[in-house]
JSON list of C-alpha atoms in Angstrom, two decimals:
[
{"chain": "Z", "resi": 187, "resn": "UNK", "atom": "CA", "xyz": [-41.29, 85.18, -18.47]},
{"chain": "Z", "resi": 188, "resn": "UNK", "atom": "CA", "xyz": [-37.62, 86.63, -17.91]},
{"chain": "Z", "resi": 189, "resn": "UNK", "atom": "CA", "xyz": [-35.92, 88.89, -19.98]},
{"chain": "Z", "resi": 190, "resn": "UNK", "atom": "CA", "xyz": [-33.66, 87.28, -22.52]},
{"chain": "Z", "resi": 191, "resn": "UNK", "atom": "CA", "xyz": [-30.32, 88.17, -23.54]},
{"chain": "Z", "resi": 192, "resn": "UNK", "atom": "CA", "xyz": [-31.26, 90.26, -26.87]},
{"chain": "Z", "resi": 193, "resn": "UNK", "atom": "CA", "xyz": [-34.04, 92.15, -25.34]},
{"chain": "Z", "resi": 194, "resn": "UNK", "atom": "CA", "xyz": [-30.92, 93.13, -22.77]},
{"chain": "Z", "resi": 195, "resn": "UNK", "atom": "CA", "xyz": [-28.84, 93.84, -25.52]},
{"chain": "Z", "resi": 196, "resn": "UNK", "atom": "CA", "xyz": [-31.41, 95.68, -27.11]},
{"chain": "Z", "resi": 197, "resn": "UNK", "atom": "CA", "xyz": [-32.36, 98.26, -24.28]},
{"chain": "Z", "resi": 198, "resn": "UNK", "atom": "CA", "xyz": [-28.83, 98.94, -23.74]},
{"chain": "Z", "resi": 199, "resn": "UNK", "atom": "CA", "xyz": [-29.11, 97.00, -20.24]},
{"chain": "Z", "resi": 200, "resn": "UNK", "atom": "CA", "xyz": [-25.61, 97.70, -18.08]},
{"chain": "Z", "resi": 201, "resn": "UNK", "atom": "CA", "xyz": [-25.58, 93.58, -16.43]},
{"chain": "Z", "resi": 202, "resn": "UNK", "atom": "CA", "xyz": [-22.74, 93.07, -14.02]},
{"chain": "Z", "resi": 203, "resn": "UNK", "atom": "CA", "xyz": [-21.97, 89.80, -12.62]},
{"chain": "Z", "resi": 204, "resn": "UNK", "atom": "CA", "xyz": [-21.52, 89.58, -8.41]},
{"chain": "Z", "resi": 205, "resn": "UNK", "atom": "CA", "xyz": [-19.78, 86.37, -6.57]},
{"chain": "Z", "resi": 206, "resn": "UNK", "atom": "CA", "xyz": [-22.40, 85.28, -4.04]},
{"chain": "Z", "resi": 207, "resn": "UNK", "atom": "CA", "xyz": [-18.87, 83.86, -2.15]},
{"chain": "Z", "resi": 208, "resn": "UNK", "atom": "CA", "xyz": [-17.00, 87.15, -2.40]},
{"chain": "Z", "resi": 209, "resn": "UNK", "atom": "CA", "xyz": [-19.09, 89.65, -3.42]},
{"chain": "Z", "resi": 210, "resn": "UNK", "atom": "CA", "xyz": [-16.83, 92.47, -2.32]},
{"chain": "Z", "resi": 211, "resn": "UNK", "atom": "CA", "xyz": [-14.22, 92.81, -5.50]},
{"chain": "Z", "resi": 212, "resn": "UNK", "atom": "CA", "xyz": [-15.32, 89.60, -7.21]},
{"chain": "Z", "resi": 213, "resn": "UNK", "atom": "CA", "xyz": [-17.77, 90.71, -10.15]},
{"chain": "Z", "resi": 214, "resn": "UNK", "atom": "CA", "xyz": [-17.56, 92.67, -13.25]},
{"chain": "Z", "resi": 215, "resn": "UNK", "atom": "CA", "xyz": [-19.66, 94.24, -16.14]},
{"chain": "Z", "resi": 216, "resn": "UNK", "atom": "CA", "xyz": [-21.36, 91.10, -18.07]},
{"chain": "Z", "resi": 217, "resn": "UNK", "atom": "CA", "xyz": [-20.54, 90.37, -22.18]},
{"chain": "Z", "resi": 218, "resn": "UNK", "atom": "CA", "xyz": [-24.15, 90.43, -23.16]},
{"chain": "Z", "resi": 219, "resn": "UNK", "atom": "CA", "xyz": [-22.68, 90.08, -27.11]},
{"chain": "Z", "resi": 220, "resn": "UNK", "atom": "CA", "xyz": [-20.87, 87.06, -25.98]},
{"chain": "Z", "resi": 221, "resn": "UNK", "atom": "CA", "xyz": [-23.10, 85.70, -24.13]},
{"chain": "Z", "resi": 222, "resn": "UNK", "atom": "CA", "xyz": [-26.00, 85.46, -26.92]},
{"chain": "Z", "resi": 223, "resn": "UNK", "atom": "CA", "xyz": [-22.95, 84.13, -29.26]},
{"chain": "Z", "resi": 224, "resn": "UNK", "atom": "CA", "xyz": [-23.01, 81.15, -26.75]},
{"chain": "Z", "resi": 225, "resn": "UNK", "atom": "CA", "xyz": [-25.83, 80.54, -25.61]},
{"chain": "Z", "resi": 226, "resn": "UNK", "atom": "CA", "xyz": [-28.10, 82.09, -27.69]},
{"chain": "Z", "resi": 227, "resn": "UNK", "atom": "CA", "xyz": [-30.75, 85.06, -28.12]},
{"chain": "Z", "resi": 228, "resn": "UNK", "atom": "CA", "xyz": [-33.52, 83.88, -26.47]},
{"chain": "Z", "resi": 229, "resn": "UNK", "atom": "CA", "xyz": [-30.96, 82.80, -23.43]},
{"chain": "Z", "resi": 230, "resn": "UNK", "atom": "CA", "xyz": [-32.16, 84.70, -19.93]},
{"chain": "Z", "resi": 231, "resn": "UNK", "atom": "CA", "xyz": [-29.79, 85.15, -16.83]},
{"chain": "Z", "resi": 232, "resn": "UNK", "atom": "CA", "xyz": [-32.57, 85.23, -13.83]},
{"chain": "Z", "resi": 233, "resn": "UNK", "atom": "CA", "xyz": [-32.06, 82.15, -11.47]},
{"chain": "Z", "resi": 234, "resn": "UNK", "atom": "CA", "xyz": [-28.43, 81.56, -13.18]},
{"chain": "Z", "resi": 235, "resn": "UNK", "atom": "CA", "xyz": [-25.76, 80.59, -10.98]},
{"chain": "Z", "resi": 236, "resn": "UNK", "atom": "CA", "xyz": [-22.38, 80.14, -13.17]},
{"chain": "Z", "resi": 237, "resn": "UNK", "atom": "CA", "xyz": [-18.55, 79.41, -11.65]},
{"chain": "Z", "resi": 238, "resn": "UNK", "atom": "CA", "xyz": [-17.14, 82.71, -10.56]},
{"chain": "Z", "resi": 239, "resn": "UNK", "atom": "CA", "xyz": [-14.19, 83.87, -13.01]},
{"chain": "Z", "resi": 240, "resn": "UNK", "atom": "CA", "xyz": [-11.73, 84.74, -10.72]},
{"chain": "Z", "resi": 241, "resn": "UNK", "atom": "CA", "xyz": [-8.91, 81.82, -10.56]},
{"chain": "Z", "resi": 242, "resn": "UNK", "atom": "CA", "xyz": [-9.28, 80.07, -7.11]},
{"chain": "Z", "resi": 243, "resn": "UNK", "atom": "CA", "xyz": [-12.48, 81.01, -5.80]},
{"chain": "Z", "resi": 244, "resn": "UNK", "atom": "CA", "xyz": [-15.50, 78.46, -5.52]},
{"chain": "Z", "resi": 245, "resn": "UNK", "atom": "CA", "xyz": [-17.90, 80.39, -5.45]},
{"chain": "Z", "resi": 246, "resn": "UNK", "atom": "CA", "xyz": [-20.95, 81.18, -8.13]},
{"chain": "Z", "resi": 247, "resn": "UNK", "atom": "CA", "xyz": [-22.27, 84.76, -9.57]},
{"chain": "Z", "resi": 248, "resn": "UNK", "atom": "CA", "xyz": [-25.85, 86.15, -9.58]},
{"chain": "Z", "resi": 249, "resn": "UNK", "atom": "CA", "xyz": [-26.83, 88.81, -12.36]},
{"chain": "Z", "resi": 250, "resn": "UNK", "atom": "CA", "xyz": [-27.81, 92.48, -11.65]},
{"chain": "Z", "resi": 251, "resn": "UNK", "atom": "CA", "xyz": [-29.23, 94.89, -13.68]},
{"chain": "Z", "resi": 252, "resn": "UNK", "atom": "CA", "xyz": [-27.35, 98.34, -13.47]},
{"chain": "Z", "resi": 253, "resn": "UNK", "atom": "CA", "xyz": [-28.85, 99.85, -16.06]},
{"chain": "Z", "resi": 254, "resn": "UNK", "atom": "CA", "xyz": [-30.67, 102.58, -13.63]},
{"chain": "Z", "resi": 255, "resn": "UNK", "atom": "CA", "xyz": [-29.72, 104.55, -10.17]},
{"chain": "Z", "resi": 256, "resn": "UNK", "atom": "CA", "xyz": [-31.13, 101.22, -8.38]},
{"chain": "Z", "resi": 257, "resn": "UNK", "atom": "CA", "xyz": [-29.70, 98.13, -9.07]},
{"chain": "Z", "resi": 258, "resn": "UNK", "atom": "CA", "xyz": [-31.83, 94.91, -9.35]},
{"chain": "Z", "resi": 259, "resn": "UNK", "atom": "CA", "xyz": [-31.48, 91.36, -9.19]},
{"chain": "Z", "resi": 260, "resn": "UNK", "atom": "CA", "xyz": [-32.60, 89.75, -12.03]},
{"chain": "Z", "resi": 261, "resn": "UNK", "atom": "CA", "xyz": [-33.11, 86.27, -10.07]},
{"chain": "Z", "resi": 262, "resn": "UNK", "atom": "CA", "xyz": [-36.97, 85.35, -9.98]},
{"chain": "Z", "resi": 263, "resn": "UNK", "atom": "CA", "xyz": [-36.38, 83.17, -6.42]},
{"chain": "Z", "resi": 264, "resn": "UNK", "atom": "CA", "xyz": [-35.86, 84.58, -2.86]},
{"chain": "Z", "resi": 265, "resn": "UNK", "atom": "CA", "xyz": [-36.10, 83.25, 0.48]},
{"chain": "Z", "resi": 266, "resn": "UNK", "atom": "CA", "xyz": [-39.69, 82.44, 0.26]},
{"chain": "Z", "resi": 267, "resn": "UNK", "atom": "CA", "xyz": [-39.12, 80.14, -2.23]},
{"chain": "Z", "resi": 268, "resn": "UNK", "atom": "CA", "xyz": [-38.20, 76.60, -1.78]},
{"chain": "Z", "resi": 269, "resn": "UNK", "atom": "CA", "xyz": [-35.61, 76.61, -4.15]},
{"chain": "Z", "resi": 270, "resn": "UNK", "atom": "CA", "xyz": [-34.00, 79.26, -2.70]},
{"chain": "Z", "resi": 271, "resn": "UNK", "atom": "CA", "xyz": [-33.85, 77.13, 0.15]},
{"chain": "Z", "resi": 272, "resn": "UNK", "atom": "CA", "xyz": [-32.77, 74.15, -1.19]},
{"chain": "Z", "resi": 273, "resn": "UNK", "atom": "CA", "xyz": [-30.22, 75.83, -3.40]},
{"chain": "Z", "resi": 274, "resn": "UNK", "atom": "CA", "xyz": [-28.57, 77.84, -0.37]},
{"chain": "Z", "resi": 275, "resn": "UNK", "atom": "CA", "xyz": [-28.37, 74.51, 1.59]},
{"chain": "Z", "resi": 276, "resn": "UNK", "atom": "CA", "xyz": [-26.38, 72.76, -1.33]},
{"chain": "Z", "resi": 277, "resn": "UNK", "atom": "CA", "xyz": [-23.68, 75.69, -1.78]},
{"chain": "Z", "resi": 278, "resn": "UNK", "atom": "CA", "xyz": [-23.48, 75.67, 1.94]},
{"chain": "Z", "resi": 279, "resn": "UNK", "atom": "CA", "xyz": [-22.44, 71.76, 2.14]},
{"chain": "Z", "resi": 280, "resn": "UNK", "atom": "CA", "xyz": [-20.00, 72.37, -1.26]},
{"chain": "Z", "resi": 281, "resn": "UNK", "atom": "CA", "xyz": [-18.17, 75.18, 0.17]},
{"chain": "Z", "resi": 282, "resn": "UNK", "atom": "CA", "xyz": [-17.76, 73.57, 3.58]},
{"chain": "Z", "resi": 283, "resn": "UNK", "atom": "CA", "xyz": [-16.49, 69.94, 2.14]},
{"chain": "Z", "resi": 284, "resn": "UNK", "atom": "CA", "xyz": [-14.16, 72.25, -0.08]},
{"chain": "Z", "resi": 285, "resn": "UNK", "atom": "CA", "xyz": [-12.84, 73.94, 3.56]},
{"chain": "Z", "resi": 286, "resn": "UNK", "atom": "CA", "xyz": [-14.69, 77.45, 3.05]},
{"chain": "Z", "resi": 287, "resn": "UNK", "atom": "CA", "xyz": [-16.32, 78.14, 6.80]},
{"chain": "Z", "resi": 288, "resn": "UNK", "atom": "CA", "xyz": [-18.42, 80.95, 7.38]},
{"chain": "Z", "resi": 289, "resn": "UNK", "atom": "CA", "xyz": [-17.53, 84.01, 9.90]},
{"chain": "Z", "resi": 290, "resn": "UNK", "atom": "CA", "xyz": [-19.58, 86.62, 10.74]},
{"chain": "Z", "resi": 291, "resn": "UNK", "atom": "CA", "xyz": [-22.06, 86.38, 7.46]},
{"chain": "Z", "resi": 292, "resn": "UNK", "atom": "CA", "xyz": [-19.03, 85.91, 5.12]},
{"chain": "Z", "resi": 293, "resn": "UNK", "atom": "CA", "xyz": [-17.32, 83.38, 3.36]},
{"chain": "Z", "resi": 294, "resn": "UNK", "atom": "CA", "xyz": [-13.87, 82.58, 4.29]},
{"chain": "Z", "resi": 295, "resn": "UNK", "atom": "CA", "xyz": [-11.17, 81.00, 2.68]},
{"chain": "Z", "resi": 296, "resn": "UNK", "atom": "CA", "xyz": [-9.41, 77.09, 4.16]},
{"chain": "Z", "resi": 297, "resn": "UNK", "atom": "CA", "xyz": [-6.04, 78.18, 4.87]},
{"chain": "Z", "resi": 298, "resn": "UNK", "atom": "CA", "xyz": [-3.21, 78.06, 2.44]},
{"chain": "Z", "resi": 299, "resn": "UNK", "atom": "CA", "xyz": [-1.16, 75.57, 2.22]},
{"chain": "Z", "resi": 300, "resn": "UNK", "atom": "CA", "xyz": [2.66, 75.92, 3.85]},
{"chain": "Z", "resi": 301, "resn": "UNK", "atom": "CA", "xyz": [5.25, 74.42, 1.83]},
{"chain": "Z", "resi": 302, "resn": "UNK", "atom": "CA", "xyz": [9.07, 74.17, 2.70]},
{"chain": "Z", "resi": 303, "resn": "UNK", "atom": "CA", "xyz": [10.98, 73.70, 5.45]},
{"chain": "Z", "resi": 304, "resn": "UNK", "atom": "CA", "xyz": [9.59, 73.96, 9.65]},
{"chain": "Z", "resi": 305, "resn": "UNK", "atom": "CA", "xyz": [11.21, 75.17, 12.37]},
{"chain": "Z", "resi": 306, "resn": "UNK", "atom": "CA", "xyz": [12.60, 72.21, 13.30]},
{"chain": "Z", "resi": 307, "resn": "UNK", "atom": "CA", "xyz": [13.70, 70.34, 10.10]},
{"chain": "Z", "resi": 308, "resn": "UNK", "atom": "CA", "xyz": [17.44, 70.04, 8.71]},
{"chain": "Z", "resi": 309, "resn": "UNK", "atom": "CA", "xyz": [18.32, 71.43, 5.69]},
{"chain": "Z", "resi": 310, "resn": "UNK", "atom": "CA", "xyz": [18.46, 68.55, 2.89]},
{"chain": "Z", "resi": 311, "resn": "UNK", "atom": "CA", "xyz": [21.89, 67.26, 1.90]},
{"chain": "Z", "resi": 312, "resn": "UNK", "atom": "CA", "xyz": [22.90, 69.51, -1.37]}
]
């Protein structure tokens, strides 16, 4: 059975939240209070997969524990698990129909959009 939100809140547990897309400056320390004001005491955050916070980005957050020297995913599936499998496969074909392409191991970005004027356009009767 997985740990549930009060037993966290209990122990004093230190939960930060990662972005699987951007893991490098996308994550944060984890409201345990509000999180058992929403979803309840008994809710548990192994195998949880919500929308990352940060305005723009696709991607979706796994939960570690931080509470000692050695942090530790609290997910319950890994690559030897089917649904591991099946779940990597899905985000794969989201983030490439939303333009994301991978490079080198990471995520990147679809270029941004260019607005305005080209090189070779007029300038629009005032």
């Amino acid at each position: 059975m997985h740990e549930t939100v009060s037993a966290m809140i209990e122990r004093g547990a230190k939960i930060h939240w990662e972005c699987e897309v951007r893991p490098i400056g996308h994550g944060g320390p984890a409201d345990l209070l509000a999180i058992a004001r929403a979803k309840g005491d008994d809710f548990t955050l192994a195998n949880r997969r919500s929308p990352c916070r940060i305005p723009g980005c696709p991607g979706r957050v796994r939960f570690m524990d931080r509470t000692s020297i050695w942090p530790r995913q609290l997910d319950t599936i890994n690559e030897r698990d089917s649904d591991w499998w099946d779940y990597s496969a899905a985000e794969k074909e989201r983030l490439y129909a939303l333009g994301w392409w991978l490079e080198m191991g990471k995520w990147q970005p679809p270029p941004a959009p260019v607005y305005g004027l080209g090189p070779h356009s007029k300038t629009p009767p005032a």
